[in-house]
Short mmCIF file of C-alpha atoms in Angstrom, two decimals:
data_model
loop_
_atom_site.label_atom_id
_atom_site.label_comp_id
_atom_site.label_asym_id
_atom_site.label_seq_id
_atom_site.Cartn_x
_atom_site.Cartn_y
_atom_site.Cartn_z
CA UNK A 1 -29.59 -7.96 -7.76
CA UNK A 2 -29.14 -7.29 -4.44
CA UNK A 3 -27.59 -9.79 -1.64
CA UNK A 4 -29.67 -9.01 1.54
CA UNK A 5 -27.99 -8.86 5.30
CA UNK A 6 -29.94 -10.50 7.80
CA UNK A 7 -28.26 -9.12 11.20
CA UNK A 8 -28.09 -5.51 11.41
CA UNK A 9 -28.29 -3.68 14.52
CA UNK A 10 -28.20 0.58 14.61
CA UNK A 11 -32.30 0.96 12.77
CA UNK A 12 -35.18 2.24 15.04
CA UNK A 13 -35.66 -0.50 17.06
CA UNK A 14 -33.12 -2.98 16.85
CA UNK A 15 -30.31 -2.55 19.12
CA UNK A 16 -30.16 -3.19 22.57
CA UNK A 17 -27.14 -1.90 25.38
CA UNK A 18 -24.60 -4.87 24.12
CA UNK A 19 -24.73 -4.30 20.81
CA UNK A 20 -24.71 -0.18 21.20
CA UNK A 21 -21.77 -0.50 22.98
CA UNK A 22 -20.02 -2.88 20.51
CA UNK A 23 -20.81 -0.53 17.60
CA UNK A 24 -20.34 2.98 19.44
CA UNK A 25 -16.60 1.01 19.66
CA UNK A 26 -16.02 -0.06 16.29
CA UNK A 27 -17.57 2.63 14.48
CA UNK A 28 -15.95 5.30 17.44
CA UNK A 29 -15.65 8.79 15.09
CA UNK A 30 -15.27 7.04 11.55
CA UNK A 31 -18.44 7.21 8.95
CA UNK A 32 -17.46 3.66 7.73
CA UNK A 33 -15.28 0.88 8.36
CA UNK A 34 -14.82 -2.97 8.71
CA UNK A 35 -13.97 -5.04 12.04
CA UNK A 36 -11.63 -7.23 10.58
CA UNK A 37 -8.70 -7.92 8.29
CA UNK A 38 -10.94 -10.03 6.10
CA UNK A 39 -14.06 -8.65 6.73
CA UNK A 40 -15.66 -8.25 3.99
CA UNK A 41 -13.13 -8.44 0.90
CA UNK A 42 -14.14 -8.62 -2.23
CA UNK A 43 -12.33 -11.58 -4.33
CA UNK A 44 -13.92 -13.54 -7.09
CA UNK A 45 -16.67 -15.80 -6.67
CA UNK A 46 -17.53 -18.91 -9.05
CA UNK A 47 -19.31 -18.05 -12.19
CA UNK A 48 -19.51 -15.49 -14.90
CA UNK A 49 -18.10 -12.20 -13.10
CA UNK A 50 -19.19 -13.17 -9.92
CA UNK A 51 -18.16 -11.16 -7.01
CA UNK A 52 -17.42 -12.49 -3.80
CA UNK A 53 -17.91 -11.14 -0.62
CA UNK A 54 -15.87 -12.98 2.64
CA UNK A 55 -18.33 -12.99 5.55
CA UNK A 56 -17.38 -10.47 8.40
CA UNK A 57 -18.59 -7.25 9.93
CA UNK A 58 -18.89 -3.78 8.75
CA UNK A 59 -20.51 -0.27 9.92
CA UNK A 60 -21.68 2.59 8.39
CA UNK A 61 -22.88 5.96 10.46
CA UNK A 62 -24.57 4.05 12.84
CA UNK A 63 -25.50 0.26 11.71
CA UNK A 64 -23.22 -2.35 12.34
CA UNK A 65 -24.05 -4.95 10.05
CA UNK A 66 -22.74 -8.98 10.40
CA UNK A 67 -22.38 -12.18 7.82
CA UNK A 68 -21.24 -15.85 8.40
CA UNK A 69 -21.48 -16.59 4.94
CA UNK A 70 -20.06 -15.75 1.36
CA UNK A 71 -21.86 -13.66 -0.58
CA UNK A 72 -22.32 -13.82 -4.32
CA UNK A 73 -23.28 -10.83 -6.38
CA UNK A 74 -25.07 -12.20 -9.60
CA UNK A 75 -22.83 -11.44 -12.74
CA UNK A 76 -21.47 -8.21 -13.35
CA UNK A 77 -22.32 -6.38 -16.70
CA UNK A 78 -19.58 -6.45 -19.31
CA UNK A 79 -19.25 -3.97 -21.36
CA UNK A 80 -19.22 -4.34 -25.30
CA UNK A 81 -15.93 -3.06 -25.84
CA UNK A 82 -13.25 -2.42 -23.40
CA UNK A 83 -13.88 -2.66 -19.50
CA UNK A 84 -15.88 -1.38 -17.25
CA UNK A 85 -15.19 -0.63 -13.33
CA UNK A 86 -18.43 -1.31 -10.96
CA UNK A 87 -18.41 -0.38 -7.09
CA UNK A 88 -18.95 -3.15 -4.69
CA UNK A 89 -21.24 -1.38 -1.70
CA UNK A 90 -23.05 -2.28 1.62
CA UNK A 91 -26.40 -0.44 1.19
CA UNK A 92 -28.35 0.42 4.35
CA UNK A 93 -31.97 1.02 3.89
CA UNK A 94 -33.37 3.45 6.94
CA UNK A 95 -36.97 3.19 5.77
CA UNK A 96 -37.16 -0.29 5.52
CA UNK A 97 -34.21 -1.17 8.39
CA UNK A 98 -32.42 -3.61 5.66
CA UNK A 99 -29.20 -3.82 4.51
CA UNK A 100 -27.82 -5.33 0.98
CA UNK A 101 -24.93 -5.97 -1.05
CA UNK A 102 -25.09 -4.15 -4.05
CA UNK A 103 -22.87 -3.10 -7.56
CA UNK A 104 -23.01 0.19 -8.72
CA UNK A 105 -22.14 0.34 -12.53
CA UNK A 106 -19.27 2.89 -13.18
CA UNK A 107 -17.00 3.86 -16.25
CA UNK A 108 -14.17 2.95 -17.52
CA UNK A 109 -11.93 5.62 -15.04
CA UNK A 110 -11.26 3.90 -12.04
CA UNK A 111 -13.25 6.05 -9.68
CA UNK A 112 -16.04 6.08 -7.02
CA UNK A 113 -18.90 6.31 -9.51
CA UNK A 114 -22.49 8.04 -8.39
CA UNK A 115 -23.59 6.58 -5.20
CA UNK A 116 -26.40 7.16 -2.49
CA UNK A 117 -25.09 9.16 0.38
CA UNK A 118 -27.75 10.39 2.30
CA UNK A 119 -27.79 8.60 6.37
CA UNK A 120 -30.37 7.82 7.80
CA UNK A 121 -32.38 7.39 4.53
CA UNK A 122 -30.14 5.40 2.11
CA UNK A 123 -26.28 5.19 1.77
CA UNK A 124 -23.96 3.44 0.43
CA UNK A 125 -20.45 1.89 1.95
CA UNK A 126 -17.64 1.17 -0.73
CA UNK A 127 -15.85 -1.91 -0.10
CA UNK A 128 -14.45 -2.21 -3.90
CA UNK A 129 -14.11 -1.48 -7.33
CA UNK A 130 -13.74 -4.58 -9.41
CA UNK A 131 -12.91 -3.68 -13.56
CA UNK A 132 -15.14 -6.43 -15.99
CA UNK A 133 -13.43 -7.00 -19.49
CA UNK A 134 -14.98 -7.89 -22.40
CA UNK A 135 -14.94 -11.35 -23.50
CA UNK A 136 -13.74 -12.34 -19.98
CA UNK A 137 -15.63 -14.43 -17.79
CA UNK A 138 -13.67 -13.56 -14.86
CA UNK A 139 -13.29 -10.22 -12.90
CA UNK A 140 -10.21 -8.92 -13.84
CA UNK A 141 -8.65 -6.38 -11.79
CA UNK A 142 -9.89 -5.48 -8.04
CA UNK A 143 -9.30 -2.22 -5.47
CA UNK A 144 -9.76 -2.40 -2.10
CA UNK A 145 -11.62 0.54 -0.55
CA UNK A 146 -12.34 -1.00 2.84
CA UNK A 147 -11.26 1.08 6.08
CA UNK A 148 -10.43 0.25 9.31
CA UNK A 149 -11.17 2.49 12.10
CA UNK A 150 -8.97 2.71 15.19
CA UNK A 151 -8.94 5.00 18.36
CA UNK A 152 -6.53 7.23 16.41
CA UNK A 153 -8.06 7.38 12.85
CA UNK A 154 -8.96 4.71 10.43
CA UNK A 155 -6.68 2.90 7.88
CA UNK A 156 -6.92 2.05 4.13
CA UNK A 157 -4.58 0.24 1.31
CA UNK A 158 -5.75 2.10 -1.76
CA UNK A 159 -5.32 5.63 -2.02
CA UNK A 160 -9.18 5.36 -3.79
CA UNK A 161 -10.78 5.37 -0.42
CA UNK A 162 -9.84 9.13 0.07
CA UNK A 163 -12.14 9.75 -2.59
CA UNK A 164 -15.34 8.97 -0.33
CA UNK A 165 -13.69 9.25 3.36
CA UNK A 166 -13.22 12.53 2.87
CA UNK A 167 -14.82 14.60 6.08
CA UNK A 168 -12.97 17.38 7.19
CA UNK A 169 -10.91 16.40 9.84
CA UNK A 170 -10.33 12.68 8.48
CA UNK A 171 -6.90 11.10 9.25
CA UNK A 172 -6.10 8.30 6.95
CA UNK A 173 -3.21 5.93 7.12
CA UNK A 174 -2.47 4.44 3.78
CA UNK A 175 0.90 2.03 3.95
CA UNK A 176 3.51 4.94 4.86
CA UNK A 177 1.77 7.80 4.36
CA UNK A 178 -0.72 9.61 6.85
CA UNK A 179 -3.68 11.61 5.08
CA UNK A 180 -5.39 14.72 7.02
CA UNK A 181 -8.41 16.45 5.53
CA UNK A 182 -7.64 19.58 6.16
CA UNK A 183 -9.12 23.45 5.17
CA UNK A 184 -6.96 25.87 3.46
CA UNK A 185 -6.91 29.32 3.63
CA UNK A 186 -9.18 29.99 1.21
CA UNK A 187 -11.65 28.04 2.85
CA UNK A 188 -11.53 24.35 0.62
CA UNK A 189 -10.89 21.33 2.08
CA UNK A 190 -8.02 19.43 1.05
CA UNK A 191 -6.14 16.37 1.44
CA UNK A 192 -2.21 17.00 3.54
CA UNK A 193 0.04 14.18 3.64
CA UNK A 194 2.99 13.19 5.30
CA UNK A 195 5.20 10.28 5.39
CA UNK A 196 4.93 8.61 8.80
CA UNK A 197 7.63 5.89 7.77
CA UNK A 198 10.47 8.13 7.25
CA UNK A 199 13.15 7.53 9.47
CA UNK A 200 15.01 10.64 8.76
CA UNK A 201 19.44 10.27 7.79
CA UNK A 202 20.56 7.41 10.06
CA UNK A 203 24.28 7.76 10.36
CA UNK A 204 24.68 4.38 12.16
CA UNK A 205 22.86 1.47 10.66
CA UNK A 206 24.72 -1.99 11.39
CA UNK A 207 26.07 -3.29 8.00
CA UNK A 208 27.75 -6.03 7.37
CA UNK A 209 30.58 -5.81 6.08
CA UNK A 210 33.34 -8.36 4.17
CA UNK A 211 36.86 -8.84 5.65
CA UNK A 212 38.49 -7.75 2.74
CA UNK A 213 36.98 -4.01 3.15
CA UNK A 214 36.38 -1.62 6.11
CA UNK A 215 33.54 0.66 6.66
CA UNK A 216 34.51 4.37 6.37
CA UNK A 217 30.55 5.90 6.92
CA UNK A 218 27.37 5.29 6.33
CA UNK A 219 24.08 7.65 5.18
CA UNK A 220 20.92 5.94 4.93
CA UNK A 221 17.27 7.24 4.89
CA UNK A 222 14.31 5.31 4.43
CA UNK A 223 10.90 6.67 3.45
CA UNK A 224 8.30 6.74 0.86
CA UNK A 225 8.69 3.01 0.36
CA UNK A 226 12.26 3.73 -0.76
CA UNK A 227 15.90 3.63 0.94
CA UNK A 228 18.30 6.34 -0.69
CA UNK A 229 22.15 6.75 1.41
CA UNK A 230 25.39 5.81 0.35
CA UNK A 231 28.29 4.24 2.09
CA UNK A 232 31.99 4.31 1.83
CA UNK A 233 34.58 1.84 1.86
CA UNK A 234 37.87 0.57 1.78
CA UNK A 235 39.67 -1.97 0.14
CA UNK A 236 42.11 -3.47 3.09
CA UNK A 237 43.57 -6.43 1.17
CA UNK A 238 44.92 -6.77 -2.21
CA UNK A 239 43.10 -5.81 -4.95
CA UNK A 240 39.94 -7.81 -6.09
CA UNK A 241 40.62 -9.27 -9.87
CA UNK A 242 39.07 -8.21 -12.70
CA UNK A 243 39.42 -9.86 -16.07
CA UNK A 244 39.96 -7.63 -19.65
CA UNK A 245 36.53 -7.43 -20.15
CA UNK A 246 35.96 -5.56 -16.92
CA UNK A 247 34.34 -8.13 -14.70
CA UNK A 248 35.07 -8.77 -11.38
CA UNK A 249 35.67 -12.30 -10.50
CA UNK A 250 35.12 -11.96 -6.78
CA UNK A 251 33.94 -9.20 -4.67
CA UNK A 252 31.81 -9.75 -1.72
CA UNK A 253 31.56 -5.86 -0.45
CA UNK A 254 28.73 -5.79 2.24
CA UNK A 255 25.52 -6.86 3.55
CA UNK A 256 22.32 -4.42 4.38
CA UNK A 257 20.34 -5.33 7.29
CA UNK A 258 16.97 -6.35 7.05
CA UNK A 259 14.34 -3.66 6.72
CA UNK A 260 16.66 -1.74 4.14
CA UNK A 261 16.94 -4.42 1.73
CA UNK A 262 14.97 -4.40 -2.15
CA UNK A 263 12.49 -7.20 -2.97
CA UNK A 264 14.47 -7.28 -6.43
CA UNK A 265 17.85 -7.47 -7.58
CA UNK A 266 19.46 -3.98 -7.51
CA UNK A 267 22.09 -2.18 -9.20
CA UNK A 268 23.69 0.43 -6.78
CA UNK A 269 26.72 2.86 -8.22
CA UNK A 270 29.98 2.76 -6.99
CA UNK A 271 32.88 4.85 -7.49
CA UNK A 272 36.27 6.05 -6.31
CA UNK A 273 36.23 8.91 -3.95
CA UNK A 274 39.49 10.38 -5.72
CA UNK A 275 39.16 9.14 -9.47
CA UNK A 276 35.33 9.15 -9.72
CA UNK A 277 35.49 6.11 -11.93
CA UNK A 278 31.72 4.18 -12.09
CA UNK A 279 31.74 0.41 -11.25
CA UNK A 280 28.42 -1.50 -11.02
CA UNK A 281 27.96 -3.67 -8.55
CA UNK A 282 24.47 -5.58 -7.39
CA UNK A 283 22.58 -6.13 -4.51
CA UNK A 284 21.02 -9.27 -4.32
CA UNK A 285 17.17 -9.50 -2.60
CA UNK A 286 19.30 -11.04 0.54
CA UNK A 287 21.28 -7.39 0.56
CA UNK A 288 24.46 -8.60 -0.75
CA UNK A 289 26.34 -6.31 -2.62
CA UNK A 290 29.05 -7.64 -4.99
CA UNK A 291 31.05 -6.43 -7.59
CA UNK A 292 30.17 -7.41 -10.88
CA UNK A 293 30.83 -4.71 -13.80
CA UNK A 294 33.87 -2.36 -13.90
CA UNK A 295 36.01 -0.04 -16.54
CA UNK A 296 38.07 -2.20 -18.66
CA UNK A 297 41.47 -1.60 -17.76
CA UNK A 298 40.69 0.68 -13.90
CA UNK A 299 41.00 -2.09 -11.60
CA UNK A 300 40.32 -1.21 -8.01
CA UNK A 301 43.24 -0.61 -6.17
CA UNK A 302 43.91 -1.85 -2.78
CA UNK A 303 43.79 0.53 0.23
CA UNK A 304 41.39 2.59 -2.20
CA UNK A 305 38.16 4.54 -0.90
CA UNK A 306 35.27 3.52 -3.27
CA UNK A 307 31.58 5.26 -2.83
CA UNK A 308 28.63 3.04 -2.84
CA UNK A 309 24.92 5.08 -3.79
CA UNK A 310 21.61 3.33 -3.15
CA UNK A 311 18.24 4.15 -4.20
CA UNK A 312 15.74 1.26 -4.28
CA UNK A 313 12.23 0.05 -3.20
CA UNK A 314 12.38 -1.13 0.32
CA UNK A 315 10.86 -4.65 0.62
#
């Protein structure tokens, strides 16, 4: 059942120069969008599969529409058997000036099922898609498809949203990655991306590096929510011990700076420039790298070069 929205402005009739000028800046070029952070997410409410919606503000080609209050979609349908994904909406009403809260019933794909899309008649802004499982009285699994519009495009946080923001000429930020809808040459609009976070091979970055070793060079690159580069070192004191087993009993090596670190424990490779021999040390969700696993019987040797290879998720 639907959750009506008492203060709309944008239908015949209802706006006046204040409120044009508040929505002609929030909506600016975007179809749809919300004003704030929280506007309007979509987190579960109390009671059988029982959406919640945060109060907020949110617009949609032309009506900017405001709550103070939670709202509570009635429980969602379960399915039988399996799950079931059903698209939270904002529905705006042209021929009666309202606008709603509504669910949409989908399938079990997560994707934008069937939905109105016809402005200035009735249409239909996504703001999630929440997945029902049977036997559970809880919703189980939510995407966000809110957008945020700015003065240079809008941004998202689930790749989902290009499935209805998809105008030609639409420039979509989603974490890294910048989304154009674009035309090809054979006349079909498509999505182009490009990764606005990559910062290209820094030769440079400030490590930190133990006593007992020197820094030779450093290749680092960090894009696509991942940091791939290497760096090479030297051993300037006496060797660092290693029992028969092939563990290291100290080793300290270096420390990445923040903003190239993982958010879990790592395992980079290293090896020695001349005798290509693998050793495994970790990197620790601080950045610390440390020896840990060697060869049995190929110690490092002191005043050796030793190459260090990253690839992990940046945190």
């Amino acid at each position: 059942m639907p959750v009506p929205i008492t203060d709309s402005v944008g239908y015949e009739g209802t706006v006046d120069e204040p409120q044009w000028a508040e929505l002609v800046a929030a909506a600016g070029g975007n179809a749809y969008g919300v004003l704030g952070a929280s506007d309007w997410k979509v987190t579960a409410g109390v009671g059988d599969r029982v959406a919640r919606i945060a109060p907020g503000a949110g617009f949609g080609h032309g009506v900017l529409d405001r709550t103070t209050e939670d709202a509570l979609l009635p429980s969602l349908t379960a399915p039988a058997s399996g799950s079931v994904w059903h698209l939270i909406v904002a529905h705006r009403d042209w021929q009666g000036n309202v606008s709603s809260f509504d669910s949409i019933e989908g399938s079990a794909t997560a994707q934008i099922p069937t939905r109105d899309e016809t402005p200035g008649t009735v249409d239909d802004q996504p703001l999630a898609l929440v997945r029902v499982q049977a036997g559970q009285s809880q919703i189980v699994e939510y995407r966000d498809l809110r957008l945020w519009g700015g003065d240079g495009g809008a941004y998202a946080v689930d790749e989902l949203a290009l499935q209805y923001a998809n105008r030609v000429g639409t420039r979509i930020r989603i974490g890294d990655i910048a989304w154009e809808r674009t035309i090809d040459a054979f006349g079909s609009a498509q999505w182009v991306s490009h990764d606005v976070g990559d910062t290209g091979w820094v030769n440079d970055l400030s490590i930190n590096v133990n006593s007992a070793w020197s820094l030779s060079s450093t290749r680092f690159r960090r894009s696509q929510g991942r940091v791939r580069g290497r760096a090479v070192v030297q051993r300037v004191t006496g060797a660092p011990s290693m029992n028969s087993a092939g563990s290291f009993t100290t080793g300290n090596i270096l420390r990445l700076p923040v903003g190239w670190r993982s958010n879990v424990t790592e395992t980079p490779t290293m090896r020695g420039v001349e005798s290509a021999v693998p050793y495994f040390p970790s990197m620790d969700q601080e950045g610390l790298v440390t020896l840990g696993q060697g060869v049995p019987n190929n110690p490092l040797s002191s005043g050796g070069r030793y190459i260090i290879d990253f690839d992990h998720p940046v945190d």
